[in-house]
mmCIF file of C-alpha atoms and ligand atoms in Angstrom:
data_model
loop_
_atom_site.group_PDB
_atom_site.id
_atom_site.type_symbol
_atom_site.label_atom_id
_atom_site.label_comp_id
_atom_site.label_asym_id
_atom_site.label_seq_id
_atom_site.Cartn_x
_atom_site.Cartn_y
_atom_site.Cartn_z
ATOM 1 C CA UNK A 23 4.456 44.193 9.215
ATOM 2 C CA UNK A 24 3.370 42.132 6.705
ATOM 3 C CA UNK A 25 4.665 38.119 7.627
ATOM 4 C CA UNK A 26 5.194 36.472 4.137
ATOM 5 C CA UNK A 27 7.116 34.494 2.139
ATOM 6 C CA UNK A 28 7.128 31.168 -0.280
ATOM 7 C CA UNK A 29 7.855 27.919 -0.541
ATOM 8 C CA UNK A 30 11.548 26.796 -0.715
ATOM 9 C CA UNK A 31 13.674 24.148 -1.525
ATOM 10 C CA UNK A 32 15.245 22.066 1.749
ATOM 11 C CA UNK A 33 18.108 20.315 -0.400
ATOM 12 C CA UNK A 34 20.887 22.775 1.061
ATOM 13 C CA UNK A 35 19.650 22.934 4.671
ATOM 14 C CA UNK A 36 18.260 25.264 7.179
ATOM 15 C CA UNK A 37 20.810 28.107 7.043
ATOM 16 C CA UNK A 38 20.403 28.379 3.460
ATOM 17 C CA UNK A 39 16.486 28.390 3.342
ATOM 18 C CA UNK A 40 16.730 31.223 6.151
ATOM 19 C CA UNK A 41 19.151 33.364 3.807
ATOM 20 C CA UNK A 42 17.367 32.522 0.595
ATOM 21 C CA UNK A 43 14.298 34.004 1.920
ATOM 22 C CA UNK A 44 16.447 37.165 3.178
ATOM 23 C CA UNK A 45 17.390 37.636 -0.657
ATOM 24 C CA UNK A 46 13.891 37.545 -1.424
ATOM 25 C CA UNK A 47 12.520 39.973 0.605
ATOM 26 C CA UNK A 48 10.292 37.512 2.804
ATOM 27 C CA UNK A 49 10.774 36.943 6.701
ATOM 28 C CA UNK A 50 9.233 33.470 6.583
ATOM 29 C CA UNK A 51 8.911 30.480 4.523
ATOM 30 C CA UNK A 52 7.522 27.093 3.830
ATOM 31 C CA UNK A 53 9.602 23.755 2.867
ATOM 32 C CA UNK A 54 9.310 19.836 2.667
ATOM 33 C CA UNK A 55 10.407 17.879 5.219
ATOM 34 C CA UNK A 56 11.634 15.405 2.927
ATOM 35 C CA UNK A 57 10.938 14.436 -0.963
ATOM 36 C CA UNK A 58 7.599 15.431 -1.671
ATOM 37 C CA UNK A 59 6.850 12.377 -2.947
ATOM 38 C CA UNK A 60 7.849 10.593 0.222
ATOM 39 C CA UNK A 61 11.481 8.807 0.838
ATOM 40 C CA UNK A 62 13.582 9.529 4.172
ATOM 41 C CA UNK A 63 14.450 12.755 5.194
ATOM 42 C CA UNK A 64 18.389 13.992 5.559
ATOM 43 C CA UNK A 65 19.787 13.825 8.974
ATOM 44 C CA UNK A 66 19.330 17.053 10.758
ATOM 45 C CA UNK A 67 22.430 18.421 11.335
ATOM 46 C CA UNK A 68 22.874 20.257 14.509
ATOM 47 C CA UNK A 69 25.937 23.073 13.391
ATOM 48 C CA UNK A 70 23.030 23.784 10.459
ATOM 49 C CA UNK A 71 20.096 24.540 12.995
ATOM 50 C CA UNK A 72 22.166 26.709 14.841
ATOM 51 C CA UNK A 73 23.059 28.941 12.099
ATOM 52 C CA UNK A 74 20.126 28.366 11.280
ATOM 53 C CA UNK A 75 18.754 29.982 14.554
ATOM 54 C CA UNK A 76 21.247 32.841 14.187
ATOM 55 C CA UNK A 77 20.261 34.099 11.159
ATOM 56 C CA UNK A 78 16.738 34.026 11.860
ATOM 57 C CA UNK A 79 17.480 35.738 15.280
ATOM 58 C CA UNK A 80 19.432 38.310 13.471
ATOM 59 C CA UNK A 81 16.882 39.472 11.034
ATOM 60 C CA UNK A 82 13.426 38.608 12.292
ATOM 61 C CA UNK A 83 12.219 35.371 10.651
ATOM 62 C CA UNK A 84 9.936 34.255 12.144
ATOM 63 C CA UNK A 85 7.217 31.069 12.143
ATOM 64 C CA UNK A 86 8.411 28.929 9.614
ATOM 65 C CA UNK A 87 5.873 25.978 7.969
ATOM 66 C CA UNK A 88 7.087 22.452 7.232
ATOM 67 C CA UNK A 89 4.690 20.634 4.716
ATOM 68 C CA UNK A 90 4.208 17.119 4.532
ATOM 69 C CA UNK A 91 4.601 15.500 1.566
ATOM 70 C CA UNK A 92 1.565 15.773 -0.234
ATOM 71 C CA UNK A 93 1.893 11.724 -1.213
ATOM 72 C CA UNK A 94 1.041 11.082 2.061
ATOM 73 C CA UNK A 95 -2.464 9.504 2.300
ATOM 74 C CA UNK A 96 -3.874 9.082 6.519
ATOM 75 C CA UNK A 97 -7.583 7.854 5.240
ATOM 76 C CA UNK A 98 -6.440 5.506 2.665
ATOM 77 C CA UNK A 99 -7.773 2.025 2.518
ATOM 78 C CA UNK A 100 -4.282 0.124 2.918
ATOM 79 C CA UNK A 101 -3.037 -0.248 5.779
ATOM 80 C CA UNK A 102 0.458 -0.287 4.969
ATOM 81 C CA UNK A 103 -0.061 3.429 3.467
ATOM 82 C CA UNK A 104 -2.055 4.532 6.635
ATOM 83 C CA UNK A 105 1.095 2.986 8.576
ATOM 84 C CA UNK A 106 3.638 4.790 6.255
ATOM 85 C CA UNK A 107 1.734 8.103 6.818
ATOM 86 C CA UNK A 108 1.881 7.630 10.608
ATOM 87 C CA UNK A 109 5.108 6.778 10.566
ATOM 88 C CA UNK A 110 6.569 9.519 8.474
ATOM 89 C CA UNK A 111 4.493 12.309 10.523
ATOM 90 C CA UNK A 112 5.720 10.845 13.805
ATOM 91 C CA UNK A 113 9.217 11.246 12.517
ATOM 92 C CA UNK A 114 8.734 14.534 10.778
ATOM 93 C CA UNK A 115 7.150 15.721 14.427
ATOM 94 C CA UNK A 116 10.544 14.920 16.515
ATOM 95 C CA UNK A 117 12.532 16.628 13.809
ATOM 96 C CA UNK A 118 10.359 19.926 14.142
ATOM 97 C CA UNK A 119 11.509 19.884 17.627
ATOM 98 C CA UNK A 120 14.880 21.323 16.633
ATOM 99 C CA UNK A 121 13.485 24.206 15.566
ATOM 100 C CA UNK A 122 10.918 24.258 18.184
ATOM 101 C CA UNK A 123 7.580 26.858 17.774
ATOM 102 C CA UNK A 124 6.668 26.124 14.531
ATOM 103 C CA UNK A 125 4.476 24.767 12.225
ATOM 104 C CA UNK A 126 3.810 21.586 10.410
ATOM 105 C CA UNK A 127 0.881 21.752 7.515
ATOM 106 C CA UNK A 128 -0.476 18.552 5.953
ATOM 107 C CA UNK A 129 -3.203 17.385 3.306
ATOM 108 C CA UNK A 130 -5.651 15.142 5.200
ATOM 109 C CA UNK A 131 -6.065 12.688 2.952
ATOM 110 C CA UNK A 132 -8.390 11.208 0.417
ATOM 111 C CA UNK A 133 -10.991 8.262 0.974
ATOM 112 C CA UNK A 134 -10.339 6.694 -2.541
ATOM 113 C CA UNK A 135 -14.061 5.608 -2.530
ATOM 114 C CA UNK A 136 -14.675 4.003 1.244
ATOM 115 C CA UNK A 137 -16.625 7.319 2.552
ATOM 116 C CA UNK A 138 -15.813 10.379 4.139
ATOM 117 C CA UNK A 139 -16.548 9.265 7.465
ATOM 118 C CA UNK A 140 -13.946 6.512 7.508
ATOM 119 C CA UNK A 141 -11.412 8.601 5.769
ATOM 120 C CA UNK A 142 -12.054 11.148 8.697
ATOM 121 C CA UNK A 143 -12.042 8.492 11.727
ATOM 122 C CA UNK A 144 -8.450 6.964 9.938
ATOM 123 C CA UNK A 145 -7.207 10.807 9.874
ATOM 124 C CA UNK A 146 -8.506 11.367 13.745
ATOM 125 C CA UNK A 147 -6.306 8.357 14.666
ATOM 126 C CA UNK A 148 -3.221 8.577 12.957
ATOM 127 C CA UNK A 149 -3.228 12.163 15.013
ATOM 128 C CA UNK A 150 -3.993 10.923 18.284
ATOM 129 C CA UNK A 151 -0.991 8.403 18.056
ATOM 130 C CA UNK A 152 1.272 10.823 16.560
ATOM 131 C CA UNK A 153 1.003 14.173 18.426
ATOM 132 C CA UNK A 154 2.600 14.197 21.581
ATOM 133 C CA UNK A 155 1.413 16.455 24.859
ATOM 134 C CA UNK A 156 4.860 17.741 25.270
ATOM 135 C CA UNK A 157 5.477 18.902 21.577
ATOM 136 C CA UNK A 158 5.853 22.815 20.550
ATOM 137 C CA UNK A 159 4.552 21.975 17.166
ATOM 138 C CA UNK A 160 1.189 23.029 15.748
ATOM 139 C CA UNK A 161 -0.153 20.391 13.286
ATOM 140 C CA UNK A 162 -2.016 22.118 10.634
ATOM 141 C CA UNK A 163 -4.624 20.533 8.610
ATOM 142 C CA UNK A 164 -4.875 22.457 4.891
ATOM 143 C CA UNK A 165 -8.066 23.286 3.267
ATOM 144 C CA UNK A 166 -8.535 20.962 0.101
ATOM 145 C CA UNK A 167 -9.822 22.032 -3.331
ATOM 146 C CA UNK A 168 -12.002 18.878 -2.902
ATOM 147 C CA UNK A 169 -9.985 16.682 -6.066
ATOM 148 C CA UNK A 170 -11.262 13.449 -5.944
ATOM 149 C CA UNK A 171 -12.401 11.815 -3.228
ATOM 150 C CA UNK A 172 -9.982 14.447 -1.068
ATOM 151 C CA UNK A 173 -10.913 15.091 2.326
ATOM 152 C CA UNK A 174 -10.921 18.589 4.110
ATOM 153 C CA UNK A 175 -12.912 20.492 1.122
ATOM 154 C CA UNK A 176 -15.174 21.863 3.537
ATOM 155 C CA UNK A 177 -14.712 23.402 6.908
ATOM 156 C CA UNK A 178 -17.189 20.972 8.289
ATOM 157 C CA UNK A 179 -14.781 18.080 7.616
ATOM 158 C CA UNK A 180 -11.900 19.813 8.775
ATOM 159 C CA UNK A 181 -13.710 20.638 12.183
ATOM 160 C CA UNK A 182 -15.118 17.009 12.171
ATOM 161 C CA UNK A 183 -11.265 15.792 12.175
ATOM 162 C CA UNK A 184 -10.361 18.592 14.741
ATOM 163 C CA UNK A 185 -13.207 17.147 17.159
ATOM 164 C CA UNK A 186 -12.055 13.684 17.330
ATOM 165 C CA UNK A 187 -8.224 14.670 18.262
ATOM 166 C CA UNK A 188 -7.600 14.755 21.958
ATOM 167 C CA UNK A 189 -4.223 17.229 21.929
ATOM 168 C CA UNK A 190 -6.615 19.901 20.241
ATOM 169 C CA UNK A 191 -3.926 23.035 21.577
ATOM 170 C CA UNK A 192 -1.512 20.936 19.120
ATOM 171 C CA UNK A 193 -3.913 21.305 16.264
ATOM 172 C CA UNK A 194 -4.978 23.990 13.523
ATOM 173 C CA UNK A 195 -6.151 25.006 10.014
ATOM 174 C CA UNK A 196 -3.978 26.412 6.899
ATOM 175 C CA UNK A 197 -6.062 28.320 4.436
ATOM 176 C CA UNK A 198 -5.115 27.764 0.986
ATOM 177 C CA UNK A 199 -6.865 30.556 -0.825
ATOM 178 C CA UNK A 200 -6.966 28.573 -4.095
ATOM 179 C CA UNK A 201 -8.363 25.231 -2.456
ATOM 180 C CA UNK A 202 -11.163 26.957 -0.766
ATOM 181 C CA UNK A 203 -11.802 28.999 -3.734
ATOM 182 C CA UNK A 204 -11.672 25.976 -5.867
ATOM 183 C CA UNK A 205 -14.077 24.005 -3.545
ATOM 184 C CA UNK A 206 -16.779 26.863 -3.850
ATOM 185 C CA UNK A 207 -15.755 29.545 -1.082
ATOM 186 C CA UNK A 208 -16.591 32.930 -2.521
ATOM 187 C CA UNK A 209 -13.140 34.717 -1.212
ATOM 188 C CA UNK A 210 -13.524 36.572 -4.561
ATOM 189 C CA UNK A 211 -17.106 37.991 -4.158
ATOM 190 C CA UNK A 212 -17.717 37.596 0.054
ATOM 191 C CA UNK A 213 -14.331 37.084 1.583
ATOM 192 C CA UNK A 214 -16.624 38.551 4.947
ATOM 193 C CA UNK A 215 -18.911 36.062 4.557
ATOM 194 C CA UNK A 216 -16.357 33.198 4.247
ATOM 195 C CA UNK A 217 -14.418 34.157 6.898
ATOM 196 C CA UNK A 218 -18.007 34.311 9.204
ATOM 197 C CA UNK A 219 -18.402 30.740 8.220
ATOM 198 C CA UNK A 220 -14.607 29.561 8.759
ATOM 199 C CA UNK A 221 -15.559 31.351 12.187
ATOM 200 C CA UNK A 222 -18.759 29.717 12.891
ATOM 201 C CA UNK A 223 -17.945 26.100 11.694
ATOM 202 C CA UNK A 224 -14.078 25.874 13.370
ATOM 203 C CA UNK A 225 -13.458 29.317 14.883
ATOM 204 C CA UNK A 226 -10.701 31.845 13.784
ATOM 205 C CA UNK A 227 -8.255 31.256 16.439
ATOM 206 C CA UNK A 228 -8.050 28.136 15.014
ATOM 207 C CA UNK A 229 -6.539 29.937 11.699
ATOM 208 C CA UNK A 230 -3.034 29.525 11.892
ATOM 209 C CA UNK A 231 -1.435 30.501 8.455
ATOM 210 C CA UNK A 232 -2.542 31.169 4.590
ATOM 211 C CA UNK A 233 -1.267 29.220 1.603
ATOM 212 C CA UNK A 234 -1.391 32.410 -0.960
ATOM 213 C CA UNK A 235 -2.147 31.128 -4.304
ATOM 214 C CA UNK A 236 -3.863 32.435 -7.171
ATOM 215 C CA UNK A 237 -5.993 29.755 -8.853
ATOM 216 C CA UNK A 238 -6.169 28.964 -12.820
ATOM 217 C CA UNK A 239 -9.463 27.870 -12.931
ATOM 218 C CA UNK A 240 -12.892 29.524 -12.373
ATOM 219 C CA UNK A 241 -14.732 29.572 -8.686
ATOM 220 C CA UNK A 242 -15.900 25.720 -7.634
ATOM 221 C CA UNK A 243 -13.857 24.151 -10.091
ATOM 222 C CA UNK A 244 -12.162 21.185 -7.730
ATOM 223 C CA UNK A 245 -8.725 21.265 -9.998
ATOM 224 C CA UNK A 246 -6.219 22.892 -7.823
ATOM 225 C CA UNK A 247 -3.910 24.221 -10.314
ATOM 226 C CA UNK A 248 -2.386 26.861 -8.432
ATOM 227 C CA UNK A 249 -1.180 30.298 -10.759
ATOM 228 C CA UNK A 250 1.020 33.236 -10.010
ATOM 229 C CA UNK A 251 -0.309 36.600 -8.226
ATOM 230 C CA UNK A 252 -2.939 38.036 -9.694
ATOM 231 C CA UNK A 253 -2.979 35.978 -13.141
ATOM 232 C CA UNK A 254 -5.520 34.073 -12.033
ATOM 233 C CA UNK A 255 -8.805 33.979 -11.433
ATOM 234 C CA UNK A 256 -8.775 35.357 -8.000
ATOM 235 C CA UNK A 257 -6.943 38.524 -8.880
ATOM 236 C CA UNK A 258 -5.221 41.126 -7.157
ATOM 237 C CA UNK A 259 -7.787 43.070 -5.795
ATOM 238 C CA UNK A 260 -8.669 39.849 -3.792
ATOM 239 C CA UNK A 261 -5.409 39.370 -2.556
ATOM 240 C CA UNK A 262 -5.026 42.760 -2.029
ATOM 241 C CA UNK A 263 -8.163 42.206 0.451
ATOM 242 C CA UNK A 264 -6.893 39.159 2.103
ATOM 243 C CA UNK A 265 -3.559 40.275 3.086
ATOM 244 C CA UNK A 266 -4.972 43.267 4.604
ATOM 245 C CA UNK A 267 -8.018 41.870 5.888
ATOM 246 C CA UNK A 268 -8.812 42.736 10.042
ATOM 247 C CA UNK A 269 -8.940 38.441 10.979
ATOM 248 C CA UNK A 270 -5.883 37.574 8.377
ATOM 249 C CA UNK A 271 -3.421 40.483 8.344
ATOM 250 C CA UNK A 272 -1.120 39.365 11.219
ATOM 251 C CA UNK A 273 -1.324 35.424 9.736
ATOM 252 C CA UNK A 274 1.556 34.206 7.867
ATOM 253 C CA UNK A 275 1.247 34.248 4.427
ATOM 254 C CA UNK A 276 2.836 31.688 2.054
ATOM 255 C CA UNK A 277 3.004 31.221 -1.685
ATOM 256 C CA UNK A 278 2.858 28.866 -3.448
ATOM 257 C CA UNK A 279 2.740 30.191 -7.011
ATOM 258 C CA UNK A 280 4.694 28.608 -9.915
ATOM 259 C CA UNK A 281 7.686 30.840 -9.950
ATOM 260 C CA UNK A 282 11.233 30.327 -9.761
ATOM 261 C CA UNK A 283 12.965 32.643 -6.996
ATOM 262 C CA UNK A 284 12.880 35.636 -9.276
ATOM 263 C CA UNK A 285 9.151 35.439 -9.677
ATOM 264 C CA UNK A 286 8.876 34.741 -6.179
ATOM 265 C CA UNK A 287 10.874 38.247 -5.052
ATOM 266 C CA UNK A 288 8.508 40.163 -7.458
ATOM 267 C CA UNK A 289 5.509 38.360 -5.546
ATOM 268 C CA UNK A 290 7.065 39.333 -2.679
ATOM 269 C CA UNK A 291 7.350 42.801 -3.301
ATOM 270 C CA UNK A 292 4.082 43.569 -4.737
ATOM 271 C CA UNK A 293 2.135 42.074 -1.779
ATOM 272 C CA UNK A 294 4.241 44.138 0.489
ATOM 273 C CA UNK A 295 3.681 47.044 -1.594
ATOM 274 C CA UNK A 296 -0.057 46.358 -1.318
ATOM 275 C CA UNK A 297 -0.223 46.055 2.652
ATOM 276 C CA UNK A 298 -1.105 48.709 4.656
ATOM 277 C CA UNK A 299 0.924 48.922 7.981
ATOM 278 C CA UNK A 300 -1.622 49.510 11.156
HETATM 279 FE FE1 LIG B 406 -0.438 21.726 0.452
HETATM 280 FE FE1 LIG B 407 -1.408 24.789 -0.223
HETATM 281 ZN ZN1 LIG B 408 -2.703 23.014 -4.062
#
């Protein structure tokens, strides 16, 4: 069975997310903790989780992803914004405890000019205050299109980060298919050979979910500009591969596409349509 489903709105809850994707035809989904753009989160709200928790019981969704907002900057060089990044994680962290199991995806940051290597030791730091021995959460670091001075737009980076954290069980990689495509992985052309390297540089088991995106700009571009299923420059043959591949097929797959619901539901469908059952 094919584990997918897209990115949702949190303004109405828990409960609604978990029916919303129902209506769509996915049995997962992804959603902000809070304002994308930072701010404080809504209280959780206990009667909420537990529908929530029903519904998902009821009709088999399963692994949901939180997402950090993607303001959030770990390696910058103010402190205060390092601090606000901790701070927000370490709060997001105790809330994914209600809904324990789960996943929490964020963007590792960007150096904004002081290096790679301190952006990385900042990022390594921030995670050994904030992830806790006793939590059921898997922090997931996302593969970066490389905008900028981004860091985490090559799997060397990402396993350099994963080496300095101490709570590695805690710890794992989302592939965003237009990031690494973006940053000059050939899933396109050698999706073998990428997945060899992903292997080789921070090992597969690492690989906890995909970020399903097609991409509107051409291989290596470092844009990120993420476009709908198969209107992009990755195509649908590609995705067709992914989904299906022998080391992705039982990952959970997310999109991110610009759609509104409707246009999410067709996405939906098609990739289902397009996945062979084992
Ligand atoms: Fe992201
Ligand atoms: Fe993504
Ligand atoms: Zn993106």
């Amino acid at each position: 069975m094919l584990r997918i489903g897209c990115h949702l709105s949190t303004s109405k809850g828990y409960a609604h997310m978990a029916e919303e994707i129902l209506s769509l035809g996915g049995n997962t989904f992804q959603f902000f903790t809070r304002n994308p753009r930072g701010g404080s989160a809504k209280p959780i709200d206990e009667k909420d989780i537990n529908r929530f928790k029903e519904i998902c019981n009821e009709n088999g969704i399963g692994i949901i992803l939180a997402h950090a907002p993607y303001t959030l900057n770990a390696a910058s060089a103010d402190e205060r914004t390092r601090e606000f990044a901790k701070e927000t994680m370490a709060d997001d962290l105790n809330r994914m405890e209600y809904t324990p199991g789960n996943l929490y995806n964020f963007h590792p940051g960007s150096h904004v000019g002081q290096g790679v290597e301190v952006g990385i030791q900042y990022i390594i730091s921030m995670l050994n205050e904030v992830i806790k021995p006793e939590q059921t959460t898997t922090v997931l670091l996302e593969t970066m299109a490389g905008k900028g001075s981004e860091i985490g737009r090559t799997f060397e980076e990402l396993k350099e980060i994963m080496d300095g954290v101490t709570l590695k069980d805690h710890l794992g990689v989302c592939l965003d298919t237009c990031h690494v495509y973006d940053a000059g992985y050939d899933i396109v052309g050698n999706l073998d050979g990428v997945l060899e390297e992903f292997d080789r540089v921070i090992g597969l088991k690492n690989l906890k979910a995909v970020h399903l995106n097609d991409s509107k700009n051409p291989f290596e571009s470092h844009k990120d500009r993420h476009e709908k299923i198969g209107e992009g420059s990755i195509g649908i043959e590609a995705m067709e591969r992914i989904i299906n591949h022998p080391k992705l097929r039982s990952l959970p797959f997310y999109l991110e596409t610009p759609n509104e619901l409707e246009g999410y539901a067709k996405e939906i469908d098609w990739l289902k349509s397009l996945y062979r059952e084992a």
